[in-house]
PDB file of C-alpha atoms in Angstrom:
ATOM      1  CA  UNK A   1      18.593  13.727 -41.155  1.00  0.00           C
ATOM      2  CA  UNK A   2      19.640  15.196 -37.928  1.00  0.00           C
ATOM      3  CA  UNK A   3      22.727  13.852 -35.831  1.00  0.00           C
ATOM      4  CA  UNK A   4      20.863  14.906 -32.527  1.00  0.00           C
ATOM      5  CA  UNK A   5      19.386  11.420 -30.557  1.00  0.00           C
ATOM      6  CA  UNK A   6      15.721  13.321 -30.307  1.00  0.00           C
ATOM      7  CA  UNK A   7      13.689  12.360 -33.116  1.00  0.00           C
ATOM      8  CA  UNK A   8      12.265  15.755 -34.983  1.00  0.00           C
ATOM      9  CA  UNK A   9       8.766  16.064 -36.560  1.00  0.00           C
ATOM     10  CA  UNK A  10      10.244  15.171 -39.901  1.00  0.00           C
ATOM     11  CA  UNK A  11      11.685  12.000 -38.793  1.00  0.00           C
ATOM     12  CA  UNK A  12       8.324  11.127 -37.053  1.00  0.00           C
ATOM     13  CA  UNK A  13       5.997  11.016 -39.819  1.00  0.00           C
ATOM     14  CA  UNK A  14       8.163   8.733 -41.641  1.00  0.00           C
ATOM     15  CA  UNK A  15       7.244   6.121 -38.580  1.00  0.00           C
ATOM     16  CA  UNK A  16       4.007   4.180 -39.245  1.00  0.00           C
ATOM     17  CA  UNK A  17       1.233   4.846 -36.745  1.00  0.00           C
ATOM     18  CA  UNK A  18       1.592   1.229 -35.497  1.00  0.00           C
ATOM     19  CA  UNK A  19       5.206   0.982 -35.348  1.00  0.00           C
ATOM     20  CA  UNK A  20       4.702   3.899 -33.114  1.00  0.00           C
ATOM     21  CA  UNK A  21       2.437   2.094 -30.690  1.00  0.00           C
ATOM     22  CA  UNK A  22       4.658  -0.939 -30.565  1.00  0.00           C
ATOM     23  CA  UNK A  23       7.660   1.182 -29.881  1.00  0.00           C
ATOM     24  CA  UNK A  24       5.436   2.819 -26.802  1.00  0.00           C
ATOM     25  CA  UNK A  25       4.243  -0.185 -25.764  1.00  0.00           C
ATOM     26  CA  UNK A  26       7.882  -1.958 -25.739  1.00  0.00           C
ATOM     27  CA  UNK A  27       8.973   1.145 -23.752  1.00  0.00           C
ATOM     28  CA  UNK A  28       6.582   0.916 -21.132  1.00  0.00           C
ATOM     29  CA  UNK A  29       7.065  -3.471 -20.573  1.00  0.00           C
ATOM     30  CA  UNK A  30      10.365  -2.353 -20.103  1.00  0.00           C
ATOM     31  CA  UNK A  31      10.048   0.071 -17.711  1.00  0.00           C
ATOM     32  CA  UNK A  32       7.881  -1.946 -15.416  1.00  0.00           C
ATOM     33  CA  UNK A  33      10.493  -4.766 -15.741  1.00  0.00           C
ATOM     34  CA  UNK A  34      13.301  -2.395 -14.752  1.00  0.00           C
ATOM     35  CA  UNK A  35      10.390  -0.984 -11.375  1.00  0.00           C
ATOM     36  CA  UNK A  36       9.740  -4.505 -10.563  1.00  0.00           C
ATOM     37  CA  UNK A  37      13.503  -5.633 -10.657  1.00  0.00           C
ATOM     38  CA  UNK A  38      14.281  -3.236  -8.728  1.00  0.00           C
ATOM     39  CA  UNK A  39      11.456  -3.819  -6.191  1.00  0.00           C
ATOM     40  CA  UNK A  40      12.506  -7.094  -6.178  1.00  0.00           C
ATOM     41  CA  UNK A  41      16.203  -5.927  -5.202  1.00  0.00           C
ATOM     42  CA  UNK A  42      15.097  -3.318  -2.617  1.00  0.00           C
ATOM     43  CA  UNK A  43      12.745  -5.849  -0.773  1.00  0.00           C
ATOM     44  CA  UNK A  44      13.802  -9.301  -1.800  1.00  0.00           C
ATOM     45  CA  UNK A  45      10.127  -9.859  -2.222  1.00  0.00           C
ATOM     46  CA  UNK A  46       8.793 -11.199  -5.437  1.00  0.00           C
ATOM     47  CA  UNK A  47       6.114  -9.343  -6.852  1.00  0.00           C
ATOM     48  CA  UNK A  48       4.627 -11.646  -9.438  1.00  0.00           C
ATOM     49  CA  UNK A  49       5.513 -14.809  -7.226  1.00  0.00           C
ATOM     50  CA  UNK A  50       1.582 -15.869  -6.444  1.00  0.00           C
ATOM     51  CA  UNK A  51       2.445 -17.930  -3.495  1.00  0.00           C
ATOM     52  CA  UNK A  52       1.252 -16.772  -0.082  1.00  0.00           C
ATOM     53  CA  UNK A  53       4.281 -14.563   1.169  1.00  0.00           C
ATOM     54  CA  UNK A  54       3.785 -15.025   5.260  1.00  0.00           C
ATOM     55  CA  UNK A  55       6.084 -11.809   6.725  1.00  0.00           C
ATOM     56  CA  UNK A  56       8.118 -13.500   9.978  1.00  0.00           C
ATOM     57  CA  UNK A  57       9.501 -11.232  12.593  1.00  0.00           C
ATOM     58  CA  UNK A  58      12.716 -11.666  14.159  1.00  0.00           C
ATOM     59  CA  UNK A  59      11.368 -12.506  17.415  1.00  0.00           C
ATOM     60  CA  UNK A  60      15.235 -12.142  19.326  1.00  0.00           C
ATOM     61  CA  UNK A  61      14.953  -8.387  18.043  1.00  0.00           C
ATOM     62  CA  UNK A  62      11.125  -7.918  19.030  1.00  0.00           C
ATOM     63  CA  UNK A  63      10.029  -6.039  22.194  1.00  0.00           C
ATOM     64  CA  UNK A  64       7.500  -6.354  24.442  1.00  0.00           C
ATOM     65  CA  UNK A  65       5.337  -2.780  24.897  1.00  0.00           C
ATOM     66  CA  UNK A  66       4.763  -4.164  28.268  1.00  0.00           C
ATOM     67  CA  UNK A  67       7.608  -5.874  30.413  1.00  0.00           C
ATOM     68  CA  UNK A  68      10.269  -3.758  27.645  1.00  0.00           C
ATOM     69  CA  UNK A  69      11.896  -7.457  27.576  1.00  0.00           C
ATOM     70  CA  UNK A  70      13.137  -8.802  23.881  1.00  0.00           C
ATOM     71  CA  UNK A  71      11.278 -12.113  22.824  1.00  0.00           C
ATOM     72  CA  UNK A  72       7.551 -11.354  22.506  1.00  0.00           C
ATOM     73  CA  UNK A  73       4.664  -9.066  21.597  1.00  0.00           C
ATOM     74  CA  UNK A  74       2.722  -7.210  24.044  1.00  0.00           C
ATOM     75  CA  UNK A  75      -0.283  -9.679  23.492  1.00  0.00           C
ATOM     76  CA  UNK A  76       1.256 -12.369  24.225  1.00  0.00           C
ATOM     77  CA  UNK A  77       2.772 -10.636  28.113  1.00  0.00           C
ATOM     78  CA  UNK A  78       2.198 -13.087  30.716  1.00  0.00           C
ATOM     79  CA  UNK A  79       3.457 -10.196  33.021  1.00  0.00           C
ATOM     80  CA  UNK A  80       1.235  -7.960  34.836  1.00  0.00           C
ATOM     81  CA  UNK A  81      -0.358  -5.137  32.752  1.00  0.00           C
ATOM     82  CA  UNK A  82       1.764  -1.582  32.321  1.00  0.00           C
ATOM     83  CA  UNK A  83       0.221   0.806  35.062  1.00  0.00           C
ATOM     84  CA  UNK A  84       3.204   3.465  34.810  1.00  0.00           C
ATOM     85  CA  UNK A  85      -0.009   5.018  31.723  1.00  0.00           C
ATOM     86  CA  UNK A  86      -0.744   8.674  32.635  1.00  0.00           C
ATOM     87  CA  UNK A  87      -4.267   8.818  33.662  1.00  0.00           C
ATOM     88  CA  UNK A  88      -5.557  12.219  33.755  1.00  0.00           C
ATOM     89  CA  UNK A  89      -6.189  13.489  36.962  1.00  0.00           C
ATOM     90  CA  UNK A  90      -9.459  14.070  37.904  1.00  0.00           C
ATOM     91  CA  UNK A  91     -10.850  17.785  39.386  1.00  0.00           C
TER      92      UNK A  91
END
């Protein structure tokens, strides 16, 4: 028996077929655990949570494409439209 971690061919066909397949199948649960755990740490979102997840903006940080003021979307500008747009000039 070898004192290396890496199983040789030797020490492989004393594994039953099966065992093998539970072994790779055990690996890869636990690899998707540690993906989604992580996931779940990056984001704080929940992957396997089935509720609705609704995404909220922080509307003091939004700003407006239009007016350039903090508060609202560009959609909802009660303020006259942008007309600073380049409009190509015609011949």
């Amino acid at each position: 028996q070898s004192t290396s971690p890496q199983l040789d061919n030797e020490d492989l066909k004393q594994i039953d077929g099966n065992d093998l397949k539970e072994i790779d199948l055990r690996w890869q649960m636990d690899m998707l655990t540690m993906r989604a755990r992580r996931f779940l740490q990056k984001t704080g979102r929940n992957l396997g949570d089935n509720r609705v997840t609704t995404m909220g903006f922080d509307m003091s940080k939004v700003e407006c494409y239009n007016c350039h003021r903090k508060g609202h979307f560009a959609r909802e500008c009660r303020s006259p439209k942008d007309t600073r747009r380049t409009v190509a000039a015609e011949p």
